[in-house]
């Protein structure tokens, strides 16, 4: 699955969403909000995509409603994908197949909804009348931006998760040979996909033996059970991704043993290994979960910053505090030095220095627990603004 291969899905959504706004001025205003990071975490459920959207010192709950696909439509889509070895390999390896973006290769089923099937709602006055507002328009633009990387947004809203679709396709190909896996455009075949396909091909019949020529058979103890097919596929994909990062020189330091464990936990299905990770590291589960979020936002350095701020000199902390104060409006709460971090207690935000020299934003979660937020930056003032944006989009948990 690549950004380019799923571009048609994002393009189809953009066109339908644009037509659904019916020339409203909110379309352009929503684009500016989305580009400024106003849309927080996007949630999907059958028939609905929603997210908190921060604008003008207030956060509104915006939603986009769209029709679910019917059971016969899902059956048609699954049957078409089951006939495509590349799509089968993608799905059993927990990837969304590129062919799902093209209705011509998906049994005529379009994952992107028609424009007349899209409606809007929001907690703001305009949205309560079910007209498109700046906030629901921002959500629509954010969906378009994230579709190429997270096509499951539309799948879930159309009534089926990617995991359920993969299970449906696996049922159709169980015990059958899906055929050979075609190479990618660069001439390679992914090892994880090959293994996934092999696991779903019928077992080969054992070779007939002439027992008259066999005099003695000796058996050793039965071998230990091997790793699960899913784990092997995940390990293969992970090794390939790490090798690619090393070749490209994009591996982020410090990638030590703890960060490597968090990297596995932050991957798809990584939480299956949470108990083993807690036993191996002796780090409490809530801390591991917070470090997983930190890793997703800032890689190994983000995970380490979540565990603890990197020690900084008084001079560095004072210079950062002065930069934050200079960038803030008059009358806001005071920024204080809290150990090796800078904290605005009244706003519930904090920034910490990380081991890579960047500043990492955090927001108060509950009690004295801090959760990492996106927006790590070399500039402490910009990191502080990222923390405030995340605070506005994330209600305080008690």
Coordinates of C-alpha atoms in Angstrom, one line a residue:
X1 CA 0.0 0.0 0.0
X2 CA 1.5 3.4 -1.0
X3 CA 0.3 7.0 -0.9
X4 CA 0.3 7.0 -4.7
X5 CA -1.7 3.8 -5.0
X6 CA -4.5 5.1 -2.7
X7 CA -4.5 8.6 -4.2
X8 CA -7.7 7.8 -6.2
X9 CA -9.6 7.1 -3.0
X10 CA -8.6 10.5 -1.5
X11 CA -9.4 12.2 -4.8
X12 CA -12.9 10.6 -5.0
X13 CA -13.6 11.7 -1.4
X14 CA -12.4 15.3 -2.1
X15 CA -14.7 15.6 -5.1
X16 CA -17.7 14.2 -3.3
X17 CA -17.1 16.3 -0.2
X18 CA -16.6 19.5 -2.3
X19 CA -19.9 18.9 -4.1
X20 CA -21.7 18.2 -0.8
X21 CA -20.6 21.6 0.6
X22 CA -22.6 23.2 -2.3
X23 CA -20.3 26.2 -2.7
X24 CA -20.4 27.2 1.0
X25 CA -17.7 29.6 2.1
X26 CA -17.0 27.2 5.0
X27 CA -15.2 25.0 2.5
X28 CA -12.2 27.4 2.3
X29 CA -12.3 28.4 6.0
X30 CA -12.3 24.7 6.9
X31 CA -9.2 24.1 4.8
X32 CA -7.4 26.8 6.8
X33 CA -8.4 25.2 10.1
X34 CA -7.3 21.8 8.9
X35 CA -3.9 23.1 7.8
X36 CA -3.4 24.8 11.2
X37 CA -3.9 21.5 13.0
X38 CA -7.4 22.3 14.4
X39 CA -8.8 18.8 13.8
X40 CA -7.9 16.4 16.7
X41 CA -8.2 12.6 16.6
X42 CA -10.7 11.4 14.1
X43 CA -13.2 8.7 15.2
X44 CA -15.3 6.5 12.9
X45 CA -18.4 4.4 13.4
X46 CA -20.9 3.0 10.9
X47 CA -22.4 5.9 9.1
X48 CA -20.4 8.6 10.8
X49 CA -17.0 10.3 11.0
X50 CA -16.4 12.7 13.9
X51 CA -13.7 14.7 15.6
X52 CA -13.2 17.6 18.0
X53 CA -12.2 20.8 16.1
X54 CA -10.7 23.8 17.8
X55 CA -11.4 27.3 16.5
X56 CA -11.6 30.7 18.2
X57 CA -10.8 29.5 21.7
X58 CA -13.6 26.9 21.6
X59 CA -13.7 23.3 20.6
X60 CA -16.7 21.9 18.7
X61 CA -17.7 18.3 18.0
X62 CA -18.0 18.1 14.2
X63 CA -19.4 15.1 12.3
X64 CA -19.9 14.0 8.7
X65 CA -22.6 11.4 8.0
X66 CA -22.6 9.1 5.1
X67 CA -24.6 6.0 4.0
X68 CA -23.4 2.5 4.9
X69 CA -22.8 -0.1 2.2
X70 CA -25.3 -2.9 2.2
X71 CA -24.4 -6.5 3.0
X72 CA -24.7 -7.5 -0.7
X73 CA -22.4 -4.7 -1.6
X74 CA -19.8 -5.9 0.9
X75 CA -20.2 -9.4 -0.4
X76 CA -19.6 -8.2 -4.0
X77 CA -16.5 -6.2 -2.9
X78 CA -15.1 -9.2 -0.9
X79 CA -15.6 -11.6 -3.9
X80 CA -13.8 -9.2 -6.2
X81 CA -10.9 -8.8 -3.9
X82 CA -10.7 -12.5 -3.2
X83 CA -10.1 -13.0 -7.0
X84 CA -7.0 -10.7 -6.9
X85 CA -3.9 -12.3 -5.4
X86 CA -2.3 -8.9 -4.7
X87 CA -5.5 -7.8 -2.8
X88 CA -5.6 -11.1 -0.8
X89 CA -2.0 -10.8 0.1
X90 CA -2.5 -7.2 1.3
X91 CA -5.5 -8.1 3.4
X92 CA -4.1 -11.1 5.1
X93 CA -1.0 -9.1 5.9
X94 CA -3.3 -6.4 7.5
X95 CA -2.9 -3.9 4.7
X96 CA -5.6 -2.2 2.7
X97 CA -5.3 -3.2 -1.0
X98 CA -4.8 -0.4 -3.5
X99 CA -7.5 -1.8 -5.7
X100 CA -10.1 -0.8 -3.1
X101 CA -9.6 2.8 -4.3
X102 CA -10.8 2.1 -7.8
X103 CA -14.4 1.0 -8.1
X104 CA -13.6 -0.6 -11.5
X105 CA -11.3 -3.1 -9.7
X106 CA -13.6 -3.4 -6.7
X107 CA -16.7 -5.0 -8.3
X108 CA -18.2 -1.6 -9.1
X109 CA -18.4 -0.7 -5.4
X110 CA -17.1 2.8 -4.5
X111 CA -15.8 3.2 -1.0
X112 CA -16.1 7.0 -1.4
X113 CA -19.8 7.9 -0.9
X114 CA -21.8 9.9 -3.4
X115 CA -22.0 13.7 -2.8
X116 CA -25.8 13.6 -2.2
X117 CA -25.3 11.0 0.5
X118 CA -23.0 13.2 2.6
X119 CA -24.5 15.4 5.4
X120 CA -23.0 17.4 8.2
X121 CA -23.6 18.2 11.8
X122 CA -21.7 20.1 14.6
X123 CA -22.2 21.3 18.1
X124 CA -21.9 24.9 16.8
X125 CA -25.1 26.9 16.0
X126 CA -24.7 26.4 12.2
X127 CA -24.0 22.7 12.6
X128 CA -27.0 22.2 14.7
X129 CA -29.1 23.1 11.7
X130 CA -27.3 20.3 9.8
X131 CA -25.6 22.7 7.4
X132 CA -21.9 22.5 6.7
X133 CA -19.9 24.8 9.0
X134 CA -16.3 25.7 9.3
X135 CA -15.7 22.9 11.7
X136 CA -17.3 20.1 9.7
X137 CA -15.6 21.4 6.6
X138 CA -12.2 21.2 8.4
X139 CA -13.0 17.6 9.3
X140 CA -13.8 16.8 5.7
X141 CA -10.4 18.2 4.6
X142 CA -8.6 16.3 7.4
X143 CA -10.2 13.1 6.2
X144 CA -9.0 13.7 2.6
X145 CA -5.5 14.4 4.0
X146 CA -5.4 11.2 6.0
X147 CA -7.1 8.8 3.6
X148 CA -3.9 7.9 1.7
X149 CA -2.3 6.7 4.9
X150 CA -5.5 5.5 6.7
X151 CA -8.1 4.3 4.3
X152 CA -9.8 2.5 7.1
X153 CA -11.4 5.8 8.0
X154 CA -13.9 5.4 5.1
X155 CA -14.2 1.6 5.5
X156 CA -15.4 2.0 9.1
X157 CA -17.8 4.8 8.3
X158 CA -19.2 2.7 5.4
X159 CA -20.0 -0.1 7.8
X160 CA -17.1 -2.5 7.9
X161 CA -13.7 -2.4 9.5
X162 CA -10.6 -3.4 7.6
X163 CA -10.1 -6.4 9.9
X164 CA -13.7 -7.6 9.2
X165 CA -13.2 -7.2 5.4
X166 CA -9.9 -9.2 5.7
X167 CA -11.7 -12.0 7.6
X168 CA -14.5 -12.0 4.9
X169 CA -11.9 -12.4 2.2
X170 CA -10.0 -15.0 4.1
X171 CA -13.2 -17.1 4.4
X172 CA -13.6 -16.9 0.6
X173 CA -10.0 -18.1 -0.2
X174 CA -9.7 -20.6 2.7
X175 CA -8.5 -23.9 1.2
X176 CA -8.1 -22.4 -2.3
X177 CA -5.0 -21.3 -4.2
X178 CA -5.3 -17.5 -4.8
X179 CA -2.7 -17.8 -7.5
X180 CA 0.8 -16.2 -7.9
X181 CA 1.5 -12.9 -6.3
X182 CA 2.5 -10.2 -8.9
X183 CA 5.6 -8.1 -8.3
X184 CA 5.5 -4.5 -7.4
X185 CA 6.3 -1.8 -9.9
X186 CA 9.9 -2.0 -8.9
X187 CA 10.0 -5.7 -9.6
X188 CA 10.0 -6.9 -6.0
X189 CA 7.5 -9.0 -4.0
X190 CA 7.0 -8.3 -0.3
X191 CA 8.1 -11.2 1.9
X192 CA 5.3 -10.6 4.4
X193 CA 2.7 -10.9 1.5
X194 CA 4.3 -14.1 0.2
X195 CA 4.2 -15.7 3.6
X196 CA 0.6 -14.6 4.2
X197 CA -0.5 -16.1 0.9
X198 CA 1.4 -19.3 1.6
X199 CA -0.4 -19.7 4.9
X200 CA -3.8 -19.7 3.0
X201 CA -2.8 -22.1 0.2
X202 CA -3.9 -25.7 0.5
X203 CA -1.4 -28.0 2.1
X204 CA 0.7 -30.1 -0.3
X205 CA 0.1 -33.8 -0.2
X206 CA 3.1 -35.8 1.3
X207 CA 5.2 -37.7 -1.1
X208 CA 4.4 -41.5 -1.3
X209 CA 7.1 -43.6 0.3
X210 CA 8.0 -47.1 -0.6
X211 CA 7.9 -48.6 2.9
X212 CA 9.5 -51.9 1.7
X213 CA 12.8 -50.0 1.2
X214 CA 12.7 -48.4 4.6
X215 CA 14.4 -50.5 7.2
X216 CA 14.5 -48.4 10.3
X217 CA 13.0 -45.0 11.2
X218 CA 14.2 -43.1 14.3
X219 CA 12.5 -40.1 15.8
X220 CA 13.8 -37.3 17.9
X221 CA 11.7 -35.4 20.4
X222 CA 9.0 -33.3 18.8
X223 CA 10.2 -29.8 17.9
X224 CA 9.0 -26.8 19.9
X225 CA 6.1 -25.0 18.4
X226 CA 7.2 -22.2 16.0
X227 CA 6.0 -18.6 16.1
X228 CA 2.5 -17.9 14.8
X229 CA 2.1 -17.0 11.2
X230 CA 0.8 -13.6 12.1
X231 CA 3.9 -12.9 14.2
X232 CA 6.3 -14.1 11.5
X233 CA 4.5 -11.9 9.0
X234 CA 4.8 -8.9 11.4
X235 CA 8.4 -9.6 12.1
X236 CA 9.2 -9.8 8.3
X237 CA 7.4 -6.6 7.6
X238 CA 9.1 -4.9 10.5
X239 CA 12.6 -6.0 9.5
X240 CA 12.0 -4.8 6.0
X241 CA 10.8 -1.4 7.3
X242 CA 13.8 -1.0 9.6
X243 CA 16.2 -2.0 6.8
X244 CA 14.7 0.6 4.5
X245 CA 15.0 3.3 7.2
X246 CA 18.7 2.3 7.8
X247 CA 19.4 2.5 4.0
X248 CA 17.7 5.8 3.8
X249 CA 19.5 7.2 6.8
X250 CA 16.2 8.1 8.5
X251 CA 16.5 6.0 11.7
X252 CA 15.8 8.3 14.6
X253 CA 18.1 8.1 17.6
X254 CA 18.2 7.0 20.4
X255 CA 16.9 3.6 19.2
X256 CA 18.0 1.5 22.3
X257 CA 16.4 -1.6 23.6
X258 CA 13.6 0.1 25.4
X259 CA 12.7 2.3 22.4
X260 CA 12.7 -0.9 20.3
X261 CA 10.2 -2.5 22.6
X262 CA 8.0 0.6 22.4
X263 CA 8.4 0.5 18.6
X264 CA 6.9 -3.0 18.5
X265 CA 4.1 -2.0 20.9
X266 CA 3.2 1.0 18.7
X267 CA 2.9 -1.1 15.6
X268 CA -0.4 -2.7 14.4
X269 CA -1.4 -5.5 16.9
X270 CA 1.5 -4.5 19.1
X271 CA -0.7 -4.3 22.2
X272 CA -0.8 -8.1 22.0
X273 CA 2.7 -8.1 23.4
X274 CA 1.9 -5.5 26.2
X275 CA 2.0 -8.0 29.0
X276 CA 5.4 -9.5 27.8
X277 CA 6.8 -6.0 27.5
X278 CA 5.7 -5.0 31.0
X279 CA 7.4 -8.2 32.3
X280 CA 10.6 -7.6 30.4
X281 CA 11.0 -3.9 31.2
X282 CA 9.2 -3.7 34.6
X283 CA 7.6 -0.4 33.3
X284 CA 4.0 -0.1 34.4
X285 CA 1.4 -0.7 31.7
X286 CA -0.1 2.9 31.8
X287 CA 3.5 4.3 31.3
X288 CA 4.1 1.9 28.4
X289 CA 0.8 3.0 26.8
X290 CA 1.8 6.6 27.1
X291 CA 5.2 5.9 25.7
X292 CA 3.5 4.2 22.7
X293 CA 1.7 7.5 22.0
X294 CA 5.0 9.4 22.4
X295 CA 6.6 7.0 19.9
X296 CA 3.9 7.5 17.4
X297 CA 4.3 11.3 17.7
X298 CA 8.1 11.6 17.9
X299 CA 9.8 8.2 17.4
X300 CA 12.3 6.9 19.9
X301 CA 13.0 10.3 21.3
X302 CA 9.3 10.9 21.8
X303 CA 9.0 7.6 23.8
X304 CA 12.0 8.6 26.0
X305 CA 10.6 12.1 26.6
X306 CA 7.4 10.5 27.7
X307 CA 9.2 8.4 30.2
X308 CA 11.2 11.4 31.5
X309 CA 12.5 14.8 30.4
X310 CA 16.1 14.9 29.3
X311 CA 18.2 16.8 31.8
X312 CA 18.8 20.4 30.7
X313 CA 20.9 23.2 32.1
X314 CA 19.3 26.2 33.9
X315 CA 20.5 28.4 31.0
X316 CA 18.7 26.3 28.4
X317 CA 15.5 26.2 30.5
X318 CA 15.5 29.9 31.1
X319 CA 16.1 30.7 27.5
X320 CA 13.3 28.4 26.4
X321 CA 10.9 30.0 29.1
X322 CA 11.8 33.5 27.8
X323 CA 11.0 32.4 24.2
X324 CA 7.6 30.9 25.3
X325 CA 6.7 34.1 27.3
X326 CA 7.6 36.3 24.4
X327 CA 5.3 34.4 22.0
X328 CA 2.3 34.4 24.3
X329 CA -0.6 36.9 24.7
X330 CA -0.6 39.2 27.8
X331 CA -2.6 37.9 30.7
X332 CA -2.1 34.1 30.2
X333 CA -0.9 31.9 33.1
X334 CA 2.7 31.8 34.2
X335 CA 5.1 29.2 32.7
X336 CA 7.2 27.7 35.5
X337 CA 10.2 25.4 35.5
X338 CA 9.1 22.0 36.7
X339 CA 12.3 19.9 37.1
X340 CA 13.6 19.7 33.5
X341 CA 10.2 20.7 31.9
X342 CA 8.3 24.0 31.4
X343 CA 4.7 23.8 32.7
X344 CA 1.7 26.1 32.5
X345 CA -0.4 24.6 35.3
X346 CA -3.5 26.8 34.7
X347 CA -3.6 25.8 31.0
X348 CA -2.7 22.1 31.6
X349 CA 0.2 22.1 29.2
X350 CA 3.9 21.2 29.4
X351 CA 6.9 21.0 27.1
X352 CA 9.9 18.7 27.8
X353 CA 13.4 18.6 26.2
X354 CA 14.0 15.3 24.4
X355 CA 17.2 13.3 23.9
X356 CA 17.4 14.6 20.2
X357 CA 17.4 18.3 21.3
X358 CA 13.8 18.9 20.4
X359 CA 11.0 20.1 22.7
X360 CA 8.1 17.7 23.1
X361 CA 4.5 19.0 24.0
X362 CA 2.4 17.3 26.6
X363 CA -1.1 17.9 28.0
X364 CA -2.5 17.1 31.4
X365 CA -4.6 13.9 31.3
X366 CA -5.9 13.2 34.8
X367 CA -4.4 14.0 38.2
X368 CA -0.7 14.6 37.6
X369 CA -0.5 12.3 34.5
X370 CA 0.8 13.9 31.3
X371 CA 0.1 12.6 27.9
X372 CA 2.3 13.3 24.8
X373 CA 0.9 15.4 22.0
X374 CA 2.0 15.9 18.4
X375 CA 4.2 18.8 17.4
X376 CA 7.7 18.2 18.7
X377 CA 9.9 21.1 17.5
X378 CA 13.4 22.7 17.9
X379 CA 11.6 25.9 18.8
X380 CA 10.2 25.7 22.4
X381 CA 7.6 28.4 21.6
X382 CA 6.2 26.4 18.7
X383 CA 6.2 23.2 20.8
X384 CA 4.3 25.1 23.5
X385 CA 1.7 26.3 20.9
X386 CA 1.3 22.7 19.7
X387 CA 0.6 21.7 23.4
X388 CA -2.1 24.4 23.7
X389 CA -3.7 23.3 20.4
X390 CA -3.8 19.7 21.7
X391 CA -5.2 20.9 25.0
X392 CA -8.0 22.7 23.3
X393 CA -8.9 19.6 21.3
X394 CA -8.7 17.2 24.3
X395 CA -11.2 17.6 27.1
X396 CA -9.6 17.3 30.6
X397 CA -10.1 13.8 32.1
X398 CA -10.9 13.6 35.8

